[in-house]
CSV table of C-alpha atoms and ligand atoms in Angstrom, one decimal:
chain,number,residue,atom,x,y,z
A,830,MET,CA,-14.3,-13.2,10.6
A,831,LEU,CA,-10.9,-11.4,10.9
A,832,SER,CA,-7.6,-13.4,11.1
A,833,ILE,CA,-4.1,-12.2,11.6
A,834,TYR,CA,-0.8,-13.9,11.0
A,835,ASN,CA,0.8,-14.3,14.2
A,836,SER,CA,4.7,-14.0,14.0
A,837,VAL,CA,4.9,-16.4,17.3
A,838,THR,CA,2.8,-19.2,16.0
A,839,LYS,CA,3.6,-18.6,12.1
A,840,GLN,CA,0.0,-18.9,11.4
A,841,LYS,CA,-3.2,-16.9,10.6
A,842,GLU,CA,-5.3,-16.9,13.8
A,843,ILE,CA,-9.0,-16.0,14.3
A,844,PHE,CA,-8.6,-12.5,15.9
A,845,LYS,CA,-10.0,-12.5,19.5
A,846,PRO,CA,-9.6,-9.1,21.3
A,847,ILE,CA,-9.0,-9.3,25.0
A,848,GLN,CA,-12.1,-7.0,25.5
A,849,ALA,CA,-15.1,-7.3,23.3
A,850,ASN,CA,-15.0,-4.8,20.5
A,851,LYS,CA,-11.9,-3.2,21.6
A,852,VAL,CA,-8.3,-3.4,20.3
A,853,SER,CA,-5.2,-2.4,22.0
A,854,MET,CA,-2.3,-2.0,19.6
A,855,TYR,CA,1.3,-0.9,19.9
A,856,VAL,CA,3.6,-0.2,17.2
A,857,CYS,CA,7.3,0.5,17.6
A,858,GLY,CA,7.8,4.0,16.3
A,859,ILE,CA,10.5,6.2,14.9
A,860,THR,CA,14.0,7.1,16.4
A,861,VAL,CA,14.1,10.8,15.8
A,862,TYR,CA,17.2,12.0,14.7
A,863,ASP,CA,16.9,12.4,10.9
A,864,TYR,CA,14.1,12.5,8.2
A,865,CYS,CA,11.9,9.5,7.7
A,866,HIS,CA,12.5,7.5,4.4
A,867,ILE,CA,10.1,5.4,2.4
A,868,GLY,CA,10.8,2.4,4.5
A,869,HIS,CA,9.5,4.1,7.5
A,870,ALA,CA,6.4,5.0,5.4
A,871,ARG,CA,5.7,1.5,4.5
A,872,LEU,CA,5.6,0.4,8.3
A,873,MET,CA,3.5,3.4,9.0
A,874,MET,CA,1.2,2.9,6.1
A,875,ALA,CA,0.7,-0.7,7.0
A,876,PHE,CA,-0.5,0.0,10.6
A,877,ASP,CA,-2.5,3.0,9.3
A,878,VAL,CA,-4.6,0.6,7.2
A,879,ILE,CA,-4.8,-2.0,9.9
A,880,ASN,CA,-6.0,0.8,12.3
A,881,ARG,CA,-8.4,2.0,9.7
A,882,TYR,CA,-9.7,-1.3,9.0
A,883,LEU,CA,-10.2,-2.2,12.6
A,884,ARG,CA,-12.2,0.9,13.2
A,885,HIS,CA,-14.3,0.3,10.0
A,886,CYS,CA,-15.2,-3.2,11.4
A,887,GLY,CA,-16.6,-1.3,14.6
A,888,TYR,CA,-13.7,-1.9,16.9
A,889,THR,CA,-12.8,0.9,19.4
A,890,VAL,CA,-8.9,1.1,18.9
A,891,ASN,CA,-6.5,2.3,21.2
A,892,TYR,CA,-3.2,2.7,19.0
A,893,VAL,CA,-0.1,3.5,20.7
A,894,ARG,CA,2.9,4.4,18.5
A,895,ASN,CA,5.9,5.3,20.5
A,896,ILE,CA,8.8,7.9,19.8
A,897,THR,CA,12.3,6.9,20.6
A,898,ASP,CA,13.9,10.2,21.7
A,899,ILE,CA,16.9,8.8,23.6
A,900,ASP,CA,19.4,6.6,21.8
A,901,ASP,CA,23.1,6.3,20.8
A,902,LYS,CA,22.5,7.6,17.3
A,903,ILE,CA,20.7,10.6,18.7
A,904,ILE,CA,23.3,11.5,21.0
A,905,LYS,CA,25.9,11.0,18.3
A,906,ARG,CA,23.9,13.2,15.8
A,907,ALA,CA,23.2,16.1,18.4
A,908,PHE,CA,27.0,16.1,19.3
A,909,GLU,CA,28.1,16.3,15.6
A,910,ASN,CA,25.5,19.3,15.1
A,911,LYS,CA,26.7,20.7,18.1
A,912,GLU,CA,23.1,21.1,19.3
A,913,SER,CA,21.2,19.9,22.4
A,914,MET,CA,19.5,16.4,22.1
A,915,GLN,CA,16.2,18.2,23.0
A,916,SER,CA,16.4,20.5,20.0
A,917,LEU,CA,17.5,17.9,17.6
A,918,THR,CA,14.7,15.4,18.6
A,919,ALA,CA,12.0,18.3,19.0
A,920,ARG,CA,12.9,19.2,15.1
A,921,PHE,CA,12.5,15.6,13.9
A,922,ILE,CA,9.3,15.0,15.8
A,923,ASP,CA,7.9,18.0,13.8
A,924,ALA,CA,9.2,16.7,10.8
A,925,LEU,CA,7.8,13.1,11.5
A,926,THR,CA,4.4,14.7,12.2
A,927,GLU,CA,4.4,16.7,8.9
A,928,ASP,CA,5.4,13.5,6.9
A,929,MET,CA,2.7,11.4,8.4
A,930,ASP,CA,0.1,14.1,7.9
A,931,ALA,CA,1.3,14.5,4.1
A,932,LEU,CA,0.8,10.7,3.6
A,933,GLY,CA,-2.6,10.9,5.1
A,934,ILE,CA,-1.6,8.6,8.0
A,935,LEU,CA,-4.1,8.9,11.0
A,936,ALA,CA,-2.4,10.0,14.1
A,937,PRO,CA,-2.0,7.3,16.8
A,938,ASP,CA,-4.3,7.9,19.9
A,939,VAL,CA,-1.3,8.1,22.1
A,940,GLU,CA,2.3,8.9,20.9
A,941,PRO,CA,4.4,8.4,24.1
A,942,LYS,CA,8.2,9.6,24.3
A,943,ALA,CA,10.7,7.4,26.0
A,944,THR,CA,12.2,10.3,27.8
A,945,GLU,CA,8.9,10.8,29.6
A,946,TYR,CA,8.9,7.4,31.2
A,947,ILE,CA,12.4,7.0,32.6
A,948,PRO,CA,11.2,6.5,36.4
A,949,GLU,CA,9.0,3.8,35.3
A,950,MET,CA,11.7,2.1,33.3
A,951,VAL,CA,13.9,2.3,36.5
A,952,ASP,CA,11.2,0.5,38.3
A,953,LEU,CA,11.0,-2.3,35.8
A,954,ILE,CA,14.9,-2.8,36.0
A,955,ASP,CA,14.7,-2.8,39.6
A,956,THR,CA,12.0,-5.6,39.7
A,957,LEU,CA,13.9,-7.6,37.3
A,958,ILE,CA,16.9,-7.3,39.6
A,959,GLN,CA,14.7,-8.4,42.5
A,960,LYS,CA,13.4,-11.3,40.9
A,961,GLY,CA,16.8,-12.5,39.8
A,962,PHE,CA,16.5,-11.8,36.1
A,963,ALA,CA,18.9,-8.9,35.8
A,964,TYR,CA,22.2,-8.1,37.3
A,965,VAL,CA,24.9,-5.4,37.5
A,966,GLY,CA,27.7,-6.4,35.1
A,967,SER,CA,31.5,-5.7,35.9
A,968,THR,CA,31.4,-2.2,34.1
A,969,GLY,CA,28.4,-1.1,36.3
A,970,ASP,CA,25.9,-1.4,33.4
A,971,VAL,CA,22.6,-3.4,34.2
A,972,TYR,CA,22.0,-6.4,32.1
A,973,PHE,CA,19.0,-8.9,31.6
A,974,ASP,CA,20.2,-12.5,32.4
A,975,VAL,CA,18.7,-14.4,29.3
A,976,MET,CA,19.6,-17.9,30.7
A,977,GLN,CA,17.0,-17.1,33.3
A,978,PHE,CA,14.1,-17.1,30.9
A,979,LYS,CA,13.9,-20.5,29.0
A,980,PRO,CA,11.3,-19.5,26.5
A,981,TYR,CA,13.8,-17.0,25.1
A,982,GLY,CA,13.8,-17.3,21.2
A,983,LYS,CA,10.2,-18.2,21.0
A,984,LEU,CA,9.5,-15.4,18.6
A,985,ALA,CA,12.6,-16.0,16.5
A,986,HIS,CA,11.8,-19.5,16.6
A,987,LYS,CA,15.1,-20.7,17.9
A,988,ASP,CA,16.0,-22.3,21.1
A,989,LEU,CA,18.4,-20.8,23.6
A,990,ASP,CA,21.3,-23.2,22.9
A,991,ASP,CA,21.3,-22.2,19.1
A,992,LEU,CA,21.2,-18.6,19.9
A,993,GLN,CA,23.9,-18.9,22.6
A,994,SER,CA,26.3,-20.8,20.1
A,995,GLY,CA,25.6,-18.2,17.5
A,996,ALA,CA,26.2,-15.4,19.6
A,997,ARG,CA,29.6,-16.8,21.0
A,998,ILE,CA,31.9,-14.8,18.6
A,999,ALA,CA,31.7,-11.4,20.3
A,1000,ILE,CA,31.9,-12.2,24.2
A,1001,GLU,CA,31.9,-8.9,26.0
A,1002,GLU,CA,33.5,-9.2,29.4
A,1003,ALA,CA,30.9,-7.3,31.4
A,1004,LYS,CA,28.2,-9.8,30.6
A,1005,LYS,CA,27.5,-13.1,31.9
A,1006,THR,CA,26.6,-14.6,28.4
A,1007,PRO,CA,26.7,-12.7,25.0
A,1008,LEU,CA,23.0,-12.8,24.6
A,1009,ASP,CA,22.4,-10.8,27.7
A,1010,PHE,CA,21.2,-7.4,26.7
A,1011,VAL,CA,21.7,-4.0,28.4
A,1012,LEU,CA,18.8,-2.5,30.7
A,1013,TRP,CA,20.8,0.4,32.0
A,1014,LYS,CA,23.6,2.1,30.5
A,1015,LEU,CA,26.0,4.2,32.6
A,1016,SER,CA,26.6,7.6,31.0
A,1017,LYS,CA,30.0,8.8,29.8
A,1018,ASP,CA,31.2,12.3,29.9
A,1019,ASN,CA,28.8,14.8,28.4
A,1020,GLU,CA,26.2,12.2,27.6
A,1021,PRO,CA,22.6,13.0,28.8
A,1022,TYR,CA,21.7,11.0,31.9
A,1023,TRP,CA,18.9,10.3,34.5
A,1024,PRO,CA,19.6,9.1,38.0
A,1025,SER,CA,19.1,5.6,39.2
A,1026,PRO,CA,20.1,3.3,41.9
A,1027,TRP,CA,22.9,2.0,39.6
A,1028,GLY,CA,24.3,5.4,38.8
A,1029,ASN,CA,23.6,8.2,36.3
A,1030,GLY,CA,22.8,6.8,33.0
A,1031,ARG,CA,20.0,5.9,30.4
A,1032,PRO,CA,17.7,3.0,29.6
A,1033,GLY,CA,18.4,0.3,27.1
A,1034,TRP,CA,16.1,0.6,24.0
A,1035,HIS,CA,14.5,-2.7,24.6
A,1036,THR,CA,13.2,-1.7,27.9
A,1037,GLU,CA,11.3,1.5,26.6
A,1038,CYS,CA,8.8,-0.3,24.6
A,1039,VAL,CA,7.9,-2.7,27.3
A,1040,VAL,CA,7.1,0.2,29.8
A,1041,MET,CA,5.4,2.4,27.3
A,1042,SER,CA,3.2,-0.3,26.1
A,1043,SER,CA,2.1,-1.9,29.2
A,1044,LYS,CA,1.6,1.4,31.1
A,1045,GLN,CA,-0.8,2.7,28.0
A,1046,LEU,CA,-2.4,-0.7,27.3
A,1047,GLY,CA,-2.0,-3.1,30.3
A,1048,GLN,CA,-0.6,-6.5,30.0
A,1049,PRO,CA,-1.4,-8.5,28.2
A,1050,PHE,CA,-2.6,-6.3,25.1
A,1051,ASP,CA,-3.8,-7.4,21.8
A,1052,ILE,CA,-1.4,-6.3,18.9
A,1053,HIS,CA,2.2,-5.5,19.0
A,1054,GLY,CA,3.8,-4.5,15.6
A,1055,GLY,CA,7.0,-3.5,14.0
A,1056,GLY,CA,9.3,-4.0,11.1
A,1057,ASN,CA,10.6,-7.3,10.4
A,1058,ASP,CA,14.1,-6.5,11.6
A,1059,LEU,CA,12.7,-5.7,15.1
A,1060,LYS,CA,11.6,-9.5,15.6
A,1061,PHE,CA,15.0,-10.3,17.0
A,1062,PRO,CA,16.5,-9.2,19.3
A,1063,HIS,CA,14.2,-6.1,20.1
A,1064,HIS,CA,10.8,-7.9,20.4
A,1065,GLU,CA,12.3,-10.9,21.9
A,1066,ASN,CA,14.0,-8.9,24.5
A,1067,GLU,CA,10.7,-7.0,25.3
A,1068,ILE,CA,8.8,-10.4,25.8
A,1069,ALA,CA,11.7,-11.6,28.1
A,1070,GLN,CA,11.3,-8.4,30.4
A,1071,ALA,CA,7.7,-8.2,30.3
A,1072,GLU,CA,6.9,-11.8,31.1
A,1073,CYS,CA,9.7,-12.1,33.8
A,1074,ALA,CA,8.8,-8.8,35.5
A,1075,TYR,CA,4.9,-9.1,35.6
A,1076,GLU,CA,4.7,-13.2,35.3
A,1077,LYS,CA,1.9,-13.0,32.8
A,1078,PRO,CA,1.8,-13.1,29.0
A,1079,PHE,CA,2.9,-9.9,27.3
A,1080,VAL,CA,1.3,-9.7,23.7
A,1081,ASN,CA,-1.4,-11.9,22.0
A,1082,TYR,CA,-0.7,-11.0,18.3
A,1083,TRP,CA,2.7,-10.2,16.9
A,1084,MET,CA,2.6,-8.6,13.6
A,1085,HIS,CA,5.7,-7.7,11.5
A,1086,VAL,CA,6.0,-5.7,8.1
A,1087,GLY,CA,8.2,-6.4,5.2
A,1088,PHE,CA,11.0,-4.0,4.1
A,1089,VAL,CA,11.1,-1.7,1.2
A,1090,GLU,CA,13.9,-2.8,-1.0
A,1091,ILE,CA,15.9,-1.2,-3.7
A,1092,ASN,CA,17.7,-3.8,-6.0
A,1093,LYS,CA,16.8,-6.6,-3.5
A,1094,GLU,CA,18.6,-4.7,-0.6
A,1095,LYS,CA,16.7,-3.3,2.2
A,1096,MET,CA,16.3,0.5,2.2
A,1097,SER,CA,18.0,1.8,5.1
A,1098,LYS,CA,20.1,4.8,6.5
A,1099,SER,CA,23.3,2.4,7.0
A,1100,LEU,CA,23.3,1.2,3.3
A,1101,ASN,CA,22.7,4.9,2.3
A,1102,ASN,CA,20.2,3.7,-0.4
A,1103,PHE,CA,17.2,5.4,0.9
A,1104,PHE,CA,14.7,8.1,-0.2
A,1105,THR,CA,13.2,10.3,2.3
A,1106,ILE,CA,9.3,10.8,2.3
A,1107,ARG,CA,9.5,14.5,1.5
A,1108,ASP,CA,11.8,13.6,-1.5
A,1109,VAL,CA,9.4,11.2,-2.9
A,1110,LEU,CA,6.3,13.4,-2.2
A,1111,ARG,CA,8.0,16.2,-4.1
A,1112,ASP,CA,7.6,14.1,-7.4
A,1113,TRP,CA,4.6,12.0,-6.4
A,1114,LYS,CA,1.1,12.6,-5.1
A,1115,SER,CA,0.5,11.2,-1.6
A,1116,GLU,CA,-2.2,8.7,-2.7
A,1117,ILE,CA,0.0,7.4,-5.3
A,1118,VAL,CA,2.7,6.6,-2.8
A,1119,ARG,CA,-0.2,5.0,-0.5
A,1120,TYR,CA,-1.3,3.0,-3.5
A,1121,PHE,CA,2.2,1.8,-4.3
A,1122,LEU,CA,2.8,0.7,-0.7
A,1123,LEU,CA,-0.6,-1.1,-0.4
A,1124,TYR,CA,0.0,-2.8,-3.8
A,1125,SER,CA,1.9,-5.5,-1.8
A,1126,HIS,CA,0.8,-7.3,1.1
A,1127,TYR,CA,2.3,-5.8,4.4
A,1128,ARG,CA,4.3,-9.1,5.2
A,1129,SER,CA,6.1,-9.0,1.6
A,1130,PRO,CA,8.9,-7.0,0.6
A,1131,VAL,CA,8.2,-4.1,-1.6
A,1132,ASP,CA,10.6,-3.2,-4.4
A,1133,TYR,CA,10.9,0.5,-5.0
A,1134,THR,CA,11.1,1.5,-8.5
A,1135,ILE,CA,10.0,4.6,-10.6
A,1136,GLU,CA,8.0,1.9,-12.9
A,1137,SER,CA,6.0,0.8,-9.8
A,1138,LEU,CA,5.1,4.3,-8.8
A,1139,GLU,CA,4.1,5.0,-12.3
A,1140,GLY,CA,2.0,1.7,-12.3
A,1141,ALA,CA,0.5,3.1,-9.3
A,1142,GLN,CA,-0.3,6.4,-10.7
A,1143,SER,CA,-2.1,4.9,-13.7
A,1144,ALA,CA,-4.1,2.5,-11.6
A,1145,LEU,CA,-5.2,5.4,-9.2
A,1146,ASP,CA,-6.0,7.5,-12.2
A,1147,ARG,CA,-8.4,4.7,-13.6
A,1148,LEU,CA,-10.2,4.5,-10.1
A,1149,TYR,CA,-10.5,8.3,-9.9
A,1150,GLY,CA,-11.5,8.2,-13.7
A,1151,ALA,CA,-14.4,5.8,-12.9
A,1152,LEU,CA,-15.8,8.4,-10.5
A,1153,ARG,CA,-15.7,11.3,-13.1
A,1154,GLY,CA,-18.8,13.1,-13.8
A,1155,MET,CA,-20.5,11.1,-11.1
A,1156,ASP,CA,-22.8,12.8,-8.5
A,1157,ILE,CA,-22.6,10.7,-5.5
A,1158,PRO,CA,-25.4,11.1,-2.8
A,1159,LEU,CA,-24.7,10.7,0.9
A,1160,GLY,CA,-27.0,8.0,2.0
A,1161,VAL,CA,-26.2,4.5,1.3
A,1162,ILE,CA,-28.0,3.0,-1.9
A,1163,ASP,CA,-28.5,-0.8,-1.5
A,1164,ASN,CA,-27.8,-2.7,-4.6
A,1165,GLU,CA,-26.9,-6.3,-5.0
A,1166,SER,CA,-24.0,-5.7,-7.1
A,1167,ALA,CA,-22.5,-2.9,-5.0
A,1168,LYS,CA,-23.1,-5.3,-1.9
A,1169,ASN,CA,-21.4,-8.1,-3.4
A,1170,TYR,CA,-18.3,-5.9,-4.1
A,1171,GLU,CA,-18.4,-4.9,-0.3
A,1172,SER,CA,-18.4,-8.5,0.8
A,1173,ARG,CA,-15.6,-9.6,-1.5
A,1174,PHE,CA,-13.4,-6.6,-0.2
A,1175,MET,CA,-14.2,-7.3,3.4
A,1176,ALA,CA,-13.2,-10.9,2.9
A,1177,ALA,CA,-9.8,-9.7,1.4
A,1178,MET,CA,-9.3,-7.4,4.4
A,1179,ASP,CA,-10.4,-10.0,7.0
A,1180,ASP,CA,-7.6,-12.3,5.5
A,1181,ASP,CA,-4.9,-10.9,7.3
A,1182,PHE,CA,-5.4,-7.3,5.8
A,1183,ASN,CA,-4.8,-8.6,2.2
A,1184,THR,CA,-4.7,-5.1,0.4
A,1185,PRO,CA,-3.6,-6.4,-3.0
A,1186,VAL,CA,-6.6,-8.5,-3.3
A,1187,ALA,CA,-8.9,-5.7,-1.7
A,1188,LEU,CA,-7.5,-3.3,-4.5
A,1189,SER,CA,-8.2,-5.9,-7.2
A,1190,VAL,CA,-12.0,-6.0,-5.9
A,1191,LEU,CA,-12.0,-2.1,-6.4
A,1192,PHE,CA,-10.7,-2.6,-10.0
A,1193,ASP,CA,-13.5,-5.0,-10.7
A,1194,LEU,CA,-16.0,-2.6,-9.3
A,1195,ALA,CA,-14.6,0.4,-11.3
A,1196,ARG,CA,-14.9,-1.7,-14.4
A,1197,GLU,CA,-18.6,-2.4,-13.8
A,1198,LEU,CA,-19.0,1.2,-12.9
A,1199,ASN,CA,-17.5,2.3,-16.3
A,1200,ARG,CA,-19.8,-0.1,-18.1
A,1201,SER,CA,-22.9,1.0,-16.2
A,1202,LYS,CA,-22.0,4.7,-16.8
A,1203,ALA,CA,-21.7,4.2,-20.6
A,1204,GLU,CA,-25.1,2.2,-20.6
A,1205,GLY,CA,-26.8,5.0,-18.5
A,1206,LEU,CA,-27.7,2.5,-15.8
A,1207,ASP,CA,-29.1,3.6,-12.4
A,1208,ASN,CA,-26.8,1.2,-10.6
A,1209,ALA,CA,-23.9,3.4,-11.6
A,1210,VAL,CA,-24.5,5.7,-8.7
A,1211,ALA,CA,-24.8,2.7,-6.2
A,1212,LEU,CA,-21.5,1.5,-7.6
A,1213,ALA,CA,-19.7,4.9,-7.4
A,1214,GLN,CA,-20.8,5.4,-3.9
A,1215,ARG,CA,-19.4,1.9,-2.9
A,1216,LEU,CA,-16.2,2.5,-4.6
A,1217,LYS,CA,-15.7,5.6,-2.7
A,1218,LYS,CA,-16.6,4.2,0.8
A,1219,LEU,CA,-14.5,1.0,0.2
A,1220,ALA,CA,-11.4,2.9,-1.2
A,1221,SER,CA,-11.7,5.2,1.8
A,1222,VAL,CA,-11.0,2.2,4.2
A,1223,LEU,CA,-7.8,2.3,2.5
A,1224,GLY,CA,-7.3,5.8,2.6
A,1225,LEU,CA,-7.7,6.2,-1.1
A,1226,LEU,CA,-10.0,8.3,-3.4
A,1227,THR,CA,-10.4,10.8,-0.6
A,1228,GLU,CA,-9.8,13.8,-2.9
A,1229,ASP,CA,-12.2,15.7,-5.0
A,1230,VAL,CA,-12.1,14.0,-8.6
A,1231,GLU,CA,-11.3,17.1,-10.6
A,1232,ASN,CA,-8.7,18.3,-8.0
A,1233,TYR,CA,-6.9,15.0,-8.2
A,1234,PHE,CA,-6.6,15.3,-11.9
A,1235,GLN,CA,-5.6,18.9,-11.6
A,1236,GLN,CA,-2.6,18.5,-9.3
A,1237,ASP,CA,0.6,17.6,-10.8
A,1238,ALA,CA,4.2,18.2,-9.2
A,1239,HIS,CA,5.7,17.9,-12.6
A,1240,SER,CA,3.5,20.6,-14.6
A,1241,ALA,CA,5.0,23.9,-15.8
A,1242,MET,CA,1.6,25.5,-15.6
A,1243,ASN,CA,-0.6,26.0,-12.4
A,1244,ALA,CA,-4.2,25.6,-12.2
A,1245,GLY,CA,-4.8,29.3,-12.1
A,1246,GLU,CA,-3.1,29.9,-15.4
A,1247,ILE,CA,-4.7,26.9,-17.0
A,1248,GLU,CA,-8.2,28.2,-15.9
A,1249,ALA,CA,-7.5,31.7,-17.3
A,1250,LEU,CA,-6.6,30.2,-20.6
A,1251,ILE,CA,-9.8,28.0,-20.6
A,1252,ALA,CA,-11.9,31.1,-20.0
A,1253,LEU,CA,-10.1,33.0,-22.9
A,1254,ARG,CA,-10.9,29.9,-25.0
A,1255,LYS,CA,-14.4,29.9,-24.0
A,1256,ALA,CA,-14.9,33.7,-24.8
A,1257,ALA,CA,-13.3,32.8,-28.2
A,1258,ARG,CA,-15.7,29.9,-29.0
A,1259,SER,CA,-18.5,32.1,-28.0
A,1260,GLU,CA,-17.4,34.6,-30.6
A,1261,LYS,CA,-17.3,31.7,-32.9
A,1262,ASN,CA,-13.3,32.4,-33.2
A,1263,TRP,CA,-12.5,28.9,-33.8
A,1264,ALA,CA,-8.7,29.6,-34.8
A,1265,LYS,CA,-8.0,31.1,-31.5
A,1266,ALA,CA,-9.8,28.5,-29.6
A,1267,ASP,CA,-7.7,25.7,-31.3
A,1268,GLU,CA,-4.6,27.9,-30.7
A,1269,ILE,CA,-5.2,27.9,-27.0
A,1270,ARG,CA,-6.0,24.1,-27.1
A,1271,LEU,CA,-2.5,23.6,-28.5
A,1272,GLN,CA,-0.8,25.9,-26.1
A,1273,LEU,CA,-2.2,23.9,-23.3
A,1274,ALA,CA,-1.4,20.6,-24.9
A,1275,GLU,CA,2.3,21.9,-25.0
A,1276,LYS,CA,2.3,22.5,-21.5
A,1277,GLY,CA,0.9,18.8,-20.8
A,1278,VAL,CA,-2.5,19.8,-20.2
A,1279,THR,CA,-5.7,17.9,-21.9
A,1280,ILE,CA,-9.0,19.7,-22.1
A,1281,GLU,CA,-12.3,18.0,-22.7
A,1282,ASP,CA,-15.4,19.8,-23.7
A,1283,SER,CA,-18.9,18.6,-22.7
A,1284,GLY,CA,-21.7,20.9,-23.7
A,1285,ASP,CA,-20.7,24.3,-22.3
A,1286,ASP,CA,-18.4,22.8,-19.8
A,1287,THR,CA,-14.8,22.3,-20.3
A,1288,THR,CA,-12.7,20.0,-17.9
A,1289,TRP,CA,-8.9,19.6,-17.9
A,1290,ARG,CA,-6.3,17.3,-16.6
A,1291,TYR,CA,-2.5,16.9,-16.7
A,1292,GLN,CA,-1.5,14.3,-19.4
B,2758,ZN,ZN1,9.9,-1.3,20.3
C-alpha cells in the first residue's frame, strides 16, 4: 500500500485517492523568463518519478503542471530586453519543453498558462470580496484579509498570532495587516494589464494556482506539490483563498521537494550559484543526471558536486554493464528471485517514493545478474528482464546498452570514426597483420576508447 508524507500532518499517510484508481495531481511549475537550472530539474524529476510510479501501479493520473507567464520578474526582464512579454515567455516555454524532453521527463497531461485564466481569477477575487475575505486597499490593489481565515498557518505549522508578530516589521500602509497578500495588482505605466471591476491590472501569483488547479481538477483534489520554498506563503495563501471561496477542503496531500544545494546553500537565480539544465547536459548524459537526482530522497536536500555526478555515472555504468550481452525477450519470465526483487522495489517506492532504497534493490539485482551470467544460469534472462522493467519505472536503463556506452560528451572521437578504425583493425586481423591491429587498438586507447573482442565481434566503449 502506498504511503505519502503529507506536509500538513507531517506524517506518512496511506494514500486514498478521491476516485478509485484515479489520481489528480497539481504541481506549481516554472515562471518563464530564463533557462531552467538544476534546482528546477530536481523538482520536475521528483514529480516525474511520482507520476511514473503512480501509473505503474495502475492509477489513471491527471497531472497538471502550470506555467507562470505573467509576473513581476517577467515584466522586468522583457523591459530590459526591450521585447514583448509574449515573445519572452514563448521563447522560454520552448526552452523549458526542450530541457524537460532532454531529461526524459514525461509531459504533464495539462500545462495551463496563467494568462489563459484571467477572467476566472477575476471571478475568484470577486467571490472573496463578496464573502468578506478580501478588500480593496488604499492604493486600489485588492488584498486577501488573512485575519478572516482562522486556520491560516496550518501548512507552515504556525498560528496566526505568531505569523502576525513575525511579519510586523514591514507594515505596508495599503494593507490592513502585514500578512495580507495581493490578489489583484493595478498596472503601472507600460505594464501589461487586463480589465477588472477594480481597474486595469494583473492577478497576484497566489491566485493563479488556485484557479488553474481547481478548474482542471475540481476541489478537493488529491496531490498538490512544489518546492519546499513554496510551502509558505505561496501554498498557505492558496489554501486560504480556495477554502474561503468554495467553503470546502482544497487538497488532500501536500508534497514538497528539497532544494539542490551548492556548498550547503540553496541553488537559485538570486544567489547566482546555479547551473542551467542545458549546461549540465552538455557534460553529462541525461540518465546520469536523473540517477544523481534520484539518489537522494525527494524530501532531502541534494548537494551538487562533480564527485556526485561521477558517482552517478559509475553506478549507472554498472547497471548498464549488467545488461551487456543479454538478449532480453519481451514476455515476462516468472522467476522467484526476480519476483522477490520486484516486491522489494515496490515496497521501497510505496514508502513515500523512496528512490535511494529502490536504486539499492536494483544494485542487488544487478549483482545477482552478473553472478548468474558468469555461471551461465537460466535465471540471468529473467533477472535482466526484471532489472530493465523496474529501472524503467524510474526512467533509467531506457537506452540501448551499446549506445549508452558509446555516447560520451567528452570524447574527441565520434562513433563513426571509431567504427571505421575497428573495421580497419578487423581487416588487419583477418590478414594476420597483428602489428597493424595492435597499432589501431593503441590509437583508440589514446582517444579514450576501449575495445573488447569476443570471437569475431568487437565491442567498444569510452573509458
Ligand atoms: Zn503555485
